[in-house]
Tab-separated table of C-alpha atoms and ligand atoms in Angstrom:
chain	number	residue	atom	x	y	z
A	83	MET	CA	-8.210	-6.585	15.589
A	84	LEU	CA	-6.135	-4.298	16.576
A	85	GLU	CA	-6.250	-1.563	13.628
A	86	THR	CA	-2.457	-1.713	13.119
A	87	GLU	CA	-2.853	-5.577	12.349
A	88	LEU	CA	-6.687	-4.901	10.264
A	89	ILE	CA	-4.500	-2.432	8.039
A	90	LYS	CA	-1.713	-4.724	7.596
A	91	LYS	CA	-3.763	-7.565	6.415
A	92	TYR	CA	-6.060	-5.031	4.324
A	93	ASP	CA	-3.235	-2.849	2.682
A	94	VAL	CA	-3.501	-4.481	-1.186
A	95	PRO	CA	-3.974	-3.065	-4.457
A	96	GLY	CA	-7.164	-1.967	-5.490
A	97	PRO	CA	-9.715	-0.012	-7.174
A	98	ARG	CA	-10.816	3.663	-6.290
A	99	TYR	CA	-13.863	2.428	-8.133
A	100	THR	CA	-14.683	5.735	-10.436
A	101	SER	CA	-16.486	2.795	-12.013
A	102	TYR	CA	-17.802	-1.082	-12.329
A	103	PRO	CA	-15.844	-2.222	-14.377
A	104	THR	CA	-12.733	-1.035	-13.167
A	105	VAL	CA	-10.843	0.022	-16.529
A	106	PRO	CA	-8.056	-2.657	-16.138
A	107	TYR	CA	-10.996	-5.863	-16.335
A	108	TRP	CA	-13.585	-4.117	-19.473
A	109	LYS	CA	-14.036	-6.402	-22.096
A	110	ASN	CA	-13.287	-4.300	-25.125
A	111	ASP	CA	-14.338	-7.910	-27.749
A	112	GLY	CA	-18.602	-7.266	-28.040
A	113	PHE	CA	-16.910	-3.191	-27.726
A	114	SER	CA	-17.866	-1.283	-30.930
A	115	VAL	CA	-17.968	2.916	-31.454
A	116	ASP	CA	-21.557	1.694	-32.705
A	117	LYS	CA	-22.446	0.238	-29.537
A	118	TRP	CA	-21.063	2.724	-27.751
A	119	LYS	CA	-23.345	5.013	-29.604
A	120	GLU	CA	-27.033	3.190	-29.561
A	121	ASN	CA	-26.136	2.944	-25.737
A	122	LEU	CA	-25.360	6.113	-25.178
A	123	LEU	CA	-28.363	7.484	-27.088
A	124	THR	CA	-31.008	4.993	-24.966
A	125	THR	CA	-29.557	6.189	-22.358
A	126	PHE	CA	-29.926	9.712	-23.288
A	127	ALA	CA	-33.888	9.856	-25.038
A	128	ALA	CA	-34.727	8.336	-21.480
A	129	THR	CA	-32.920	10.979	-19.738
A	130	ASN	CA	-31.975	13.782	-20.367
A	131	GLN	CA	-35.916	15.944	-19.562
A	132	SER	CA	-35.615	14.148	-16.598
A	133	ASP	CA	-32.142	13.700	-15.067
A	134	GLY	CA	-30.258	16.647	-17.916
A	135	ILE	CA	-26.628	15.427	-19.485
A	136	SER	CA	-23.252	15.946	-17.134
A	137	ILE	CA	-20.173	16.954	-18.683
A	138	TYR	CA	-16.940	16.162	-18.312
A	139	ILE	CA	-14.094	18.501	-20.277
A	140	HIS	CA	-10.002	17.251	-20.233
A	141	LEU	CA	-7.869	20.097	-20.681
A	142	PRO	CA	-4.215	18.218	-20.179
A	143	TYR	CA	-1.594	20.889	-20.121
A	144	CYS	CA	1.060	21.482	-17.325
A	145	GLU	CA	3.472	23.883	-17.611
A	146	SER	CA	5.318	23.152	-15.064
A	147	LEU	CA	5.683	19.178	-13.694
A	148	CYS	CA	4.459	17.175	-10.395
A	149	THR	CA	6.495	14.592	-8.946
A	150	PHE	CA	3.514	12.865	-6.907
A	151	CYS	CA	1.211	13.470	-9.961
A	152	ALA	CA	-1.459	9.902	-11.633
A	153	CYS	CA	-3.061	12.524	-13.528
A	154	HIS	CA	-3.403	11.887	-17.375
A	155	LYS	CA	-1.139	15.456	-18.854
A	156	ARG	CA	1.187	17.043	-21.288
A	157	ILE	CA	4.093	19.436	-20.098
A	158	THR	CA	4.521	22.790	-21.789
A	159	LYS	CA	5.296	26.276	-21.910
A	160	SER	CA	3.623	27.051	-24.843
A	161	HIS	CA	0.516	28.200	-25.164
A	162	GLY	CA	0.065	27.980	-29.090
A	163	VAL	CA	-1.295	24.254	-28.149
A	164	GLU	CA	-4.418	26.013	-26.400
A	165	LEU	CA	-6.200	26.791	-29.828
A	166	PRO	CA	-6.177	23.923	-32.210
A	167	TYR	CA	-7.395	22.160	-28.564
A	168	ILE	CA	-9.956	24.087	-27.714
A	169	GLU	CA	-11.750	23.382	-31.550
A	170	ALA	CA	-11.078	19.705	-31.425
A	171	VAL	CA	-13.505	19.485	-28.211
A	172	LEU	CA	-16.157	21.502	-29.937
A	173	LYS	CA	-15.730	19.510	-32.659
A	174	GLU	CA	-16.334	16.408	-30.490
A	175	TRP	CA	-19.361	18.527	-28.224
A	176	HIS	CA	-20.919	18.563	-32.312
A	177	LEU	CA	-19.886	14.749	-33.837
A	178	TYR	CA	-23.270	14.379	-30.288
A	179	VAL	CA	-24.347	17.180	-30.721
A	180	SER	CA	-25.239	15.740	-33.845
A	181	LEU	CA	-26.175	12.319	-32.770
A	182	PHE	CA	-28.876	13.564	-29.816
A	183	THR	CA	-32.338	13.113	-31.080
A	184	GLU	CA	-33.030	16.596	-29.222
A	185	LYS	CA	-31.153	19.571	-27.156
A	186	PRO	CA	-29.521	18.092	-24.333
A	187	ASN	CA	-29.454	19.431	-20.747
A	188	ILE	CA	-26.239	20.156	-19.157
A	189	VAL	CA	-27.048	19.773	-15.967
A	190	GLU	CA	-23.099	19.666	-15.165
A	191	ILE	CA	-19.738	20.541	-16.168
A	192	HIS	CA	-16.561	20.030	-14.904
A	193	LEU	CA	-13.959	21.737	-15.999
A	194	GLY	CA	-10.237	18.818	-15.229
A	195	GLY	CA	-6.933	18.071	-16.221
A	196	GLY	CA	-3.632	18.778	-16.399
A	197	THR	CA	-4.868	22.257	-15.489
A	198	PRO	CA	-7.382	24.091	-16.879
A	199	SER	CA	-6.221	27.489	-15.754
A	200	PHE	CA	-3.330	26.832	-17.940
A	201	PHE	CA	-5.510	27.980	-20.380
A	202	ALA	CA	-6.173	31.753	-20.690
A	203	PRO	CA	-10.080	33.540	-19.589
A	204	GLU	CA	-11.059	33.940	-23.042
A	205	MET	CA	-10.363	30.289	-24.993
A	206	LEU	CA	-11.739	28.869	-21.943
A	207	LYS	CA	-14.524	31.395	-22.301
A	208	LEU	CA	-14.953	30.310	-26.643
A	209	LEU	CA	-15.351	26.784	-25.579
A	210	ILE	CA	-17.895	27.074	-22.537
A	211	GLU	CA	-19.761	29.555	-25.161
A	212	GLY	CA	-19.493	26.391	-27.520
A	213	ILE	CA	-20.961	24.759	-25.923
A	214	LEU	CA	-23.511	26.181	-23.788
A	215	ASP	CA	-24.980	27.505	-27.649
A	216	ASP	CA	-26.001	24.159	-28.307
A	217	ALA	CA	-27.669	23.142	-24.689
A	218	TYR	CA	-30.225	24.481	-22.270
A	219	VAL	CA	-28.723	24.699	-19.179
A	220	ARG	CA	-30.813	22.975	-16.241
A	221	PRO	CA	-31.379	26.186	-13.347
A	222	GLU	CA	-30.295	23.342	-10.629
A	223	HIS	CA	-27.291	23.598	-12.413
A	224	GLU	CA	-23.407	23.181	-11.023
A	225	PHE	CA	-20.038	23.992	-13.535
A	226	SER	CA	-16.996	23.676	-11.043
A	227	PHE	CA	-13.552	23.650	-12.483
A	228	GLU	CA	-9.325	22.388	-11.355
A	229	GLY	CA	-7.681	26.245	-10.508
A	230	HIS	CA	-3.942	25.681	-9.896
A	231	PRO	CA	-3.001	28.069	-7.560
A	232	ASN	CA	-0.267	29.322	-8.959
A	233	ASN	CA	-1.500	30.110	-12.299
A	234	THR	CA	-5.411	31.009	-11.514
A	235	SER	CA	-6.346	34.915	-11.932
A	236	PHE	CA	-8.556	37.552	-11.263
A	237	GLU	CA	-10.019	36.822	-14.595
A	238	HIS	CA	-10.063	33.407	-15.265
A	239	LEU	CA	-11.966	33.094	-11.277
A	240	GLU	CA	-14.525	36.494	-13.133
A	241	THR	CA	-14.929	34.988	-16.301
A	242	LEU	CA	-15.669	31.471	-14.714
A	243	TYR	CA	-18.362	32.837	-12.858
A	244	ASN	CA	-20.470	35.070	-15.456
A	245	LEU	CA	-20.620	31.369	-17.416
A	246	GLY	CA	-21.966	29.856	-14.342
A	247	PHE	CA	-19.320	28.541	-12.684
A	248	ARG	CA	-20.280	28.437	-8.585
A	249	ARG	CA	-17.999	25.912	-8.033
A	250	VAL	CA	-13.485	25.719	-8.348
A	251	SER	CA	-11.625	23.219	-6.524
A	252	PHE	CA	-8.332	24.556	-5.905
A	253	GLY	CA	-5.153	22.014	-5.449
A	254	VAL	CA	-2.866	21.951	-2.646
A	255	GLN	CA	-0.796	19.015	-1.717
A	256	ASP	CA	1.236	19.912	1.839
A	257	TYR	CA	2.662	23.211	2.491
A	258	ASP	CA	6.095	21.765	3.674
A	259	PRO	CA	8.588	23.024	2.113
A	260	ILE	CA	10.562	19.885	2.491
A	261	VAL	CA	7.452	17.655	0.944
A	262	GLN	CA	7.204	20.721	-2.026
A	263	LYS	CA	10.646	20.496	-3.488
A	264	ALA	CA	10.437	16.576	-3.192
A	265	ILE	CA	6.662	16.560	-5.291
A	266	HIS	CA	8.870	19.276	-7.522
A	267	ARG	CA	5.491	21.638	-6.754
A	268	ILE	CA	6.524	25.366	-4.585
A	269	GLN	CA	3.468	26.980	-3.625
A	270	PRO	CA	3.747	29.180	-0.974
A	271	PHE	CA	0.411	29.700	1.228
A	272	GLU	CA	-0.142	33.497	-0.382
A	273	ASN	CA	-0.660	32.151	-2.995
A	274	VAL	CA	-3.209	29.693	-2.076
A	275	GLN	CA	-4.793	32.439	0.004
A	276	LYS	CA	-5.046	35.162	-3.161
A	277	VAL	CA	-7.234	32.477	-5.158
A	278	THR	CA	-9.674	31.731	-2.662
A	279	GLU	CA	-10.273	35.145	-1.542
A	280	PHE	CA	-10.686	36.227	-5.353
A	281	ALA	CA	-12.824	33.170	-5.689
A	282	ARG	CA	-15.391	34.214	-2.569
A	283	LYS	CA	-14.978	37.782	-4.030
A	284	ILE	CA	-16.701	36.964	-6.859
A	285	GLY	CA	-19.174	34.767	-6.117
A	286	TYR	CA	-18.141	30.895	-5.439
A	287	THR	CA	-20.127	29.674	-3.214
A	288	SER	CA	-18.645	26.560	-3.357
A	289	ILE	CA	-14.173	26.527	-2.675
A	290	SER	CA	-12.332	23.555	-2.515
A	291	HIS	CA	-8.533	22.265	-1.229
A	292	ASP	CA	-7.283	19.022	-2.870
A	293	LEU	CA	-5.140	17.925	0.170
A	294	VAL	CA	-3.222	14.698	-0.055
A	295	PHE	CA	-1.872	12.245	2.664
A	296	GLY	CA	1.166	9.870	2.220
A	297	LEU	CA	3.364	12.203	0.053
A	298	PRO	CA	7.211	11.559	0.259
A	299	PHE	CA	8.903	12.743	3.182
A	300	GLN	CA	5.638	14.194	4.957
A	301	GLN	CA	5.365	14.259	8.849
A	302	LEU	CA	2.354	14.552	11.598
A	303	SER	CA	3.737	17.500	11.733
A	304	SER	CA	2.945	18.247	7.939
A	305	ILE	CA	0.302	17.546	7.657
A	306	GLU	CA	-0.953	19.314	10.639
A	307	ASP	CA	0.062	21.793	9.895
A	308	THR	CA	-0.935	21.467	6.547
A	309	VAL	CA	-4.571	21.626	8.129
A	310	ARG	CA	-4.809	24.568	10.333
A	311	LYS	CA	-3.747	26.387	7.325
A	312	THR	CA	-6.126	25.191	4.974
A	313	LEU	CA	-8.332	25.932	7.500
A	314	LEU	CA	-7.825	29.137	8.343
A	315	LEU	CA	-9.074	29.681	4.631
A	316	ARG	CA	-12.106	27.680	5.344
A	317	PRO	CA	-13.132	26.112	2.279
A	318	ASP	CA	-16.561	24.751	1.901
A	319	ARG	CA	-15.240	21.716	0.939
A	320	ILE	CA	-11.868	19.897	1.322
A	321	ALA	CA	-11.211	16.216	-0.607
A	322	PHE	CA	-8.434	15.010	1.486
A	323	TYR	CA	-6.114	12.344	-1.407
A	324	SER	CA	-4.667	8.471	-0.359
A	325	TYR	CA	-1.623	9.260	-2.343
A	326	ALA	CA	-1.972	6.689	-5.050
A	327	HIS	CA	1.469	5.329	-5.331
A	328	VAL	CA	1.270	4.654	-9.052
A	329	PRO	CA	5.401	4.599	-10.764
A	330	TRP	CA	4.601	2.239	-13.751
A	331	ILE	CA	1.661	4.726	-15.723
A	332	LYS	CA	3.800	5.883	-18.281
A	333	GLY	CA	5.459	10.299	-18.023
A	334	ASN	CA	3.844	10.884	-14.261
A	335	GLY	CA	7.570	11.824	-13.453
A	336	GLN	CA	6.566	9.378	-10.103
A	337	ARG	CA	10.371	8.103	-9.869
A	338	GLY	CA	11.752	11.818	-8.815
A	339	PHE	CA	11.919	10.644	-4.815
A	340	ASP	CA	12.613	7.015	-3.772
A	341	GLU	CA	10.094	4.943	-2.048
A	342	ASN	CA	11.900	5.275	1.584
A	343	ASN	CA	11.042	8.549	1.813
A	344	LEU	CA	7.782	7.461	1.442
A	345	PRO	CA	5.249	7.300	4.793
A	346	ASN	CA	4.627	2.801	4.838
A	347	GLY	CA	0.947	2.291	5.493
A	348	GLU	CA	0.244	2.649	9.111
A	349	GLN	CA	1.879	5.559	8.924
A	350	LYS	CA	-0.027	6.784	6.118
A	351	ARG	CA	-3.282	5.505	8.175
A	352	ALA	CA	-1.625	8.470	11.081
A	353	LEU	CA	-1.368	11.114	8.724
A	354	TYR	CA	-5.202	11.002	8.018
A	355	GLU	CA	-5.966	10.138	10.959
A	356	LYS	CA	-4.569	13.143	12.330
A	357	GLY	CA	-6.313	15.515	8.838
A	358	ARG	CA	-9.771	13.821	9.920
A	359	GLU	CA	-9.678	14.290	13.834
A	360	LEU	CA	-8.626	18.364	12.834
A	361	LEU	CA	-11.518	18.702	10.591
A	362	GLU	CA	-13.889	16.847	12.414
A	363	GLN	CA	-13.154	19.376	15.377
A	364	ASN	CA	-13.459	22.565	13.218
A	365	SER	CA	-17.322	21.556	12.035
A	366	TYR	CA	-15.459	19.639	8.364
A	367	HIS	CA	-18.009	16.196	7.927
A	368	GLU	CA	-16.687	13.600	6.601
A	369	ILE	CA	-17.876	12.183	3.413
A	370	GLY	CA	-17.410	8.512	1.335
A	371	MET	CA	-13.782	8.243	1.460
A	372	ASP	CA	-11.301	11.111	1.026
A	373	HIS	CA	-14.272	13.959	1.187
A	374	PHE	CA	-14.849	17.140	3.351
A	375	ALA	CA	-17.373	19.333	3.754
A	376	LEU	CA	-18.985	21.583	5.471
A	377	ALA	CA	-22.747	21.413	6.593
A	378	HIS	CA	-24.179	24.185	4.087
A	379	ASP	CA	-22.161	22.635	0.614
A	380	SER	CA	-23.956	20.632	-1.002
A	381	MET	CA	-21.678	17.099	-1.174
A	382	PHE	CA	-22.370	16.560	2.712
A	383	ILE	CA	-26.419	17.660	1.771
A	384	ALA	CA	-26.541	14.660	-0.566
A	385	GLN	CA	-25.199	12.664	1.516
A	386	LYS	CA	-27.343	13.482	4.273
A	387	LYS	CA	-30.435	13.044	1.444
A	388	GLY	CA	-28.177	9.495	0.518
A	389	THR	CA	-28.130	11.021	-3.333
A	390	LEU	CA	-24.422	11.402	-3.095
A	391	HIS	CA	-23.276	9.667	-6.063
A	392	ARG	CA	-19.870	8.337	-7.970
A	393	ASN	CA	-17.986	8.832	-11.723
A	394	PHE	CA	-15.412	9.567	-13.594
A	395	MET	CA	-15.216	12.774	-11.770
A	396	GLY	CA	-15.310	11.490	-8.497
A	397	TYR	CA	-17.801	12.040	-6.095
A	398	THR	CA	-20.779	14.081	-7.231
A	399	THR	CA	-24.399	15.603	-5.891
A	400	THR	CA	-26.120	15.441	-9.471
A	401	GLN	CA	-27.398	11.954	-10.437
A	402	SER	CA	-26.688	12.107	-14.395
A	403	LYS	CA	-27.514	8.567	-16.236
A	404	VAL	CA	-25.529	10.049	-18.964
A	405	LEU	CA	-21.453	11.880	-18.669
A	406	LEU	CA	-19.977	12.523	-21.706
A	407	GLY	CA	-15.994	12.902	-21.251
A	408	LEU	CA	-14.638	15.144	-23.637
A	409	GLY	CA	-11.130	15.863	-24.525
A	410	ALA	CA	-7.860	12.968	-24.400
A	411	SER	CA	-7.926	10.389	-22.368
A	412	SER	CA	-11.407	11.216	-21.561
A	413	ILE	CA	-13.928	8.210	-20.040
A	414	SER	CA	-18.140	8.726	-21.087
A	415	ASP	CA	-20.425	6.837	-18.617
A	416	SER	CA	-23.904	5.831	-20.230
A	417	TRP	CA	-24.448	3.436	-16.839
A	418	THR	CA	-24.617	0.986	-19.732
A	419	ALA	CA	-21.794	1.173	-21.380
A	420	PHE	CA	-18.167	3.265	-20.693
A	421	GLY	CA	-16.090	4.234	-23.252
A	422	GLN	CA	-12.547	5.938	-22.853
A	423	ASN	CA	-11.339	8.260	-25.533
A	424	ILE	CA	-7.845	8.193	-27.166
A	425	LYS	CA	-5.130	9.654	-24.578
A	426	GLU	CA	-2.187	10.997	-26.402
A	427	VAL	CA	-3.043	14.503	-27.792
A	428	GLU	CA	-2.199	14.658	-31.145
A	429	THR	CA	-3.833	11.870	-32.542
A	430	TYR	CA	-7.280	13.026	-30.599
A	431	ILE	CA	-6.727	16.195	-32.194
A	432	GLU	CA	-6.364	14.198	-35.274
A	433	SER	CA	-9.737	12.029	-35.273
A	434	LEU	CA	-12.050	14.796	-34.599
A	435	THR	CA	-9.697	16.490	-37.747
A	436	GLN	CA	-11.111	13.886	-39.989
A	437	GLY	CA	-14.636	14.286	-37.990
A	438	GLU	CA	-14.831	10.831	-36.171
A	439	LEU	CA	-15.425	10.043	-32.626
A	440	PRO	CA	-12.144	9.725	-30.543
A	441	ILE	CA	-13.048	6.501	-28.936
A	442	VAL	CA	-10.799	3.895	-28.482
A	443	LYS	CA	-11.935	1.654	-26.080
A	444	GLY	CA	-14.972	0.721	-24.044
A	445	HIS	CA	-17.470	-2.265	-22.031
A	446	LEU	CA	-20.997	-2.688	-22.695
A	447	LEU	CA	-22.366	-4.097	-19.213
A	448	SER	CA	-24.258	-7.005	-18.450
A	449	ASP	CA	-26.968	-7.201	-16.267
A	450	GLU	CA	-25.442	-8.825	-13.721
A	451	ASP	CA	-22.017	-5.533	-14.229
A	452	LEU	CA	-25.290	-3.241	-13.385
A	453	PHE	CA	-26.245	-5.626	-10.578
A	454	ILE	CA	-23.052	-5.112	-9.512
A	455	ARG	CA	-22.120	-1.395	-9.834
A	456	LYS	CA	-25.168	-0.728	-7.968
A	457	GLN	CA	-24.400	-2.182	-4.965
A	458	ILE	CA	-20.521	-0.806	-5.134
A	459	LEU	CA	-21.918	2.541	-5.411
A	460	ASN	CA	-24.293	2.218	-2.375
A	461	ILE	CA	-21.802	0.574	-0.352
A	462	ILE	CA	-18.951	3.592	-1.232
A	463	CYS	CA	-21.774	6.342	-1.317
A	464	GLN	CA	-23.910	5.309	1.489
A	465	LEU	CA	-22.058	2.808	3.594
A	466	GLU	CA	-24.619	0.354	3.026
A	467	THR	CA	-26.815	-1.100	0.290
A	468	SER	CA	-29.091	-4.286	0.116
A	469	TRP	CA	-30.302	-6.974	-2.131
A	470	ARG	CA	-33.056	-9.768	-2.304
A	471	PRO	CA	-32.262	-12.928	-1.182
A	472	GLU	CA	-32.493	-14.490	-5.030
A	473	ASP	CA	-30.213	-11.217	-6.395
A	474	TRP	CA	-27.493	-14.405	-6.051
A	475	THR	CA	-26.851	-17.616	-7.792
A	476	GLU	CA	-25.415	-20.024	-5.274
A	477	GLU	CA	-22.307	-19.644	-7.261
A	478	GLU	CA	-21.935	-15.741	-6.436
A	479	LYS	CA	-23.312	-16.560	-2.587
A	480	GLU	CA	-19.774	-19.376	-1.933
A	481	PHE	CA	-18.002	-16.517	-3.304
A	482	ILE	CA	-19.186	-13.397	-1.640
A	483	PHE	CA	-20.828	-14.261	1.779
A	484	ASP	CA	-17.530	-16.424	3.119
A	485	LYS	CA	-15.983	-13.280	2.486
A	486	LEU	CA	-18.356	-10.392	3.881
A	487	SER	CA	-18.376	-12.750	7.224
A	488	ASN	CA	-14.475	-12.301	7.534
A	489	LEU	CA	-15.557	-8.710	7.115
A	490	GLU	CA	-17.856	-9.019	9.530
A	491	SER	CA	-15.149	-11.061	12.299
A	492	ASP	CA	-13.383	-8.245	11.587
A	493	GLY	CA	-16.005	-5.491	12.668
A	494	LEU	CA	-16.315	-3.651	9.398
A	495	ILE	CA	-19.328	-4.338	8.442
A	496	CYS	CA	-23.104	-4.835	10.116
A	497	LEU	CA	-24.206	-7.495	8.066
A	498	GLU	CA	-27.777	-8.757	7.563
A	499	ASN	CA	-29.902	-10.359	5.379
A	500	THR	CA	-30.834	-8.457	2.915
A	501	GLY	CA	-27.554	-5.859	3.459
A	502	LEU	CA	-25.010	-4.692	4.982
A	503	LYS	CA	-24.040	-1.188	6.868
A	504	VAL	CA	-20.680	-0.322	7.024
A	505	SER	CA	-19.540	0.477	10.869
A	506	PRO	CA	-17.176	3.501	11.883
A	507	LYS	CA	-14.223	0.863	11.311
A	508	GLY	CA	-14.669	-0.017	8.001
A	509	LYS	CA	-15.085	3.359	7.118
A	510	THR	CA	-11.012	3.138	6.490
A	511	PHE	CA	-11.132	-0.373	4.047
A	512	VAL	CA	-14.689	0.949	1.816
A	513	ARG	CA	-12.465	-0.252	-1.077
A	514	ASN	CA	-11.214	-3.533	0.658
A	515	ILE	CA	-15.317	-3.656	1.055
A	516	CYS	CA	-15.761	-3.481	-2.438
A	517	MET	CA	-12.997	-5.586	-3.225
A	518	VAL	CA	-15.631	-8.500	-2.127
A	519	PHE	CA	-18.304	-7.455	-4.956
A	520	ASP	CA	-15.512	-7.114	-7.860
A	521	LYS	CA	-16.146	-10.256	-9.614
A	522	TYR	CA	-12.778	-9.444	-11.829
A	523	LEU	CA	-10.766	-9.462	-9.009
A	524	LYS	CA	-10.824	-13.351	-8.860
A	525	SER	CA	-8.689	-13.093	-12.000
A	526	TYR	CA	-6.185	-10.249	-10.662
A	527	ASN	CA	-2.729	-11.412	-9.961
A	528	THR	CA	-1.513	-8.452	-7.356
A	529	GLN	CA	1.965	-8.990	-9.312
A	530	GLU	CA	0.163	-6.796	-12.414
A	531	LYS	CA	0.427	-3.434	-11.847
A	532	LEU	CA	-3.424	-1.931	-11.700
A	533	PHE	CA	-4.153	-0.318	-8.499
A	534	SER	CA	-2.336	1.934	-5.884
A	535	ARG	CA	-2.662	0.291	-2.788
A	536	THR	CA	-5.960	0.848	-0.917
A	537	ILE	CA	-4.926	2.349	2.703
B	603	SAM	C1	-5.714	17.545	-12.007
B	603	SAM	S1	-4.956	18.104	-10.643
B	603	SAM	C2	-5.918	20.016	-9.508
B	603	SAM	C3	-5.150	20.743	-10.775
B	603	SAM	C4	-4.250	21.545	-10.145
B	603	SAM	N1	-3.529	20.627	-12.104
B	603	SAM	C5	-3.472	21.144	-10.249
B	603	SAM	O1	-2.083	20.368	-9.448
B	603	SAM	O2	-3.512	22.431	-8.888
B	603	SAM	C6	-6.467	17.052	-9.820
B	603	SAM	C7	-6.083	16.263	-8.172
B	603	SAM	O3	-5.202	15.511	-7.919
B	603	SAM	C8	-4.605	15.066	-6.887
B	603	SAM	N2	-3.438	13.914	-7.546
B	603	SAM	C9	-2.736	13.831	-8.299
B	603	SAM	N3	-2.086	13.049	-8.667
B	603	SAM	C10	-2.358	12.562	-7.009
B	603	SAM	C11	-1.460	10.813	-6.305
B	603	SAM	N4	-0.729	10.285	-7.455
B	603	SAM	N5	-2.127	10.840	-5.433
B	603	SAM	C12	-3.343	11.260	-5.248
B	603	SAM	N6	-3.843	12.802	-5.471
B	603	SAM	C13	-3.808	13.119	-6.648
B	603	SAM	C14	-4.240	15.732	-6.743
B	603	SAM	O4	-4.338	16.596	-5.446
B	603	SAM	C15	-4.942	17.423	-7.593
B	603	SAM	O5	-4.796	19.122	-6.140
B	604	SF4	S1	-0.509	18.059	-10.026
B	604	SF4	FE1	-1.620	19.372	-11.130
B	604	SF4	S2	-0.057	20.861	-11.936
B	604	SF4	FE2	0.947	19.600	-11.106
B	604	SF4	S3	0.829	17.514	-13.139
B	604	SF4	FE3	-0.299	16.632	-11.658
B	604	SF4	S4	-2.111	17.762	-13.061
B	604	SF4	FE4	-0.327	19.253	-13.491
């Protein structure tokens, strides 16, 4: 089948698999905050000494709304919100610390958003020192943050560096002024250049730029120009995200441009291919489904060693089984259970003022969920997976193997008795390959607005 036909066939709504089961299919009925704590404590006790824990902190504020953005954020110019929010996050952390039977070993901290650099450097210092006061830090730790090039200062970078941060990712998206105007994000190259040079001077060892393909008015020429400008700054890593068009998510502002201004599936794929070609010609290696890295970067090394992992933060190089998500809307993962925090900032803060964990929903993973989760993780991180014939019931075989044969005839996978390998052609369709194993999608009604399109 020709690439264009494959794109038509496989460009359907589908999950990005930062978790399995995916959030819309969580079964909340068996779930409670007590069950969440029980699962968390069991995994913590088993892995705190060996793997350590990861912490994601959601910092939801931005000064200005980018109309393409699918993140959970709150737009305000008032910086009076910073301290009450940081205090609430620290309360949440202390609730967890008081549950743990021993001091946590932190292996990873990621500050995401919203815009972490919306917060003043001294606020971020207060936050990180408050976390570290109650924990050990593993020597091989990876601390990272997301910075907006328009408001990340030398002081932000220096303050976080002094607290152990060595990774930073800057949101770039696209340098074309027409695209920037459409997404309401005016950001000249000089701003990105300045913060990248600051970070390098201070000593950050992994600088990443986020680019997005499939944005309104994007053309092959604008992608080429954006990638060429990015190459001038030579970030260690590049996230090259597929634009997720999810205008039904309340308050995300994706109605700021017309859908006719968006490239279609085939054009979108061409934008990706153009970017990939240029990046690969310049020594970047494609990692997983939306990242590129230079050979010295830990993400490339993790992929080579087969230790790349994926969770709610996206691809990561640490393998911890406990991910604590702190802050409004954050999701925590104890490997056997997921729990999500209240999304609305005021209610989140209120819950902590009452001394209660702000978890509102979650899912307890069954043995079957855990097995399928592992298969999906193997495919999305390692591009291959394996099983034993006795791992599947007759019903599962019927459900899965027909679809796998179909993928094989389309040349997307190489199917063996006890596993599969994604072919070079299949890389583009890795989300579709994972979807074959997703039992919950059986009940998926494509009219329902749950997921962005896979291409
Ligand atoms: C939280 S933002 C990064 C930090 C900061 N707020 C900024 O914009 O520079 C995270 C990244 O998610 C990506 N992103 C946001 N909305 C997206 C969408 N609808 N589709 C694909 N990627 C998206 C962008 O590349 C963005 O830089
Ligand atoms: S892209 Fe970043 S700055 Fe823009 S609205 Fe989203 S989180 Fe805020």
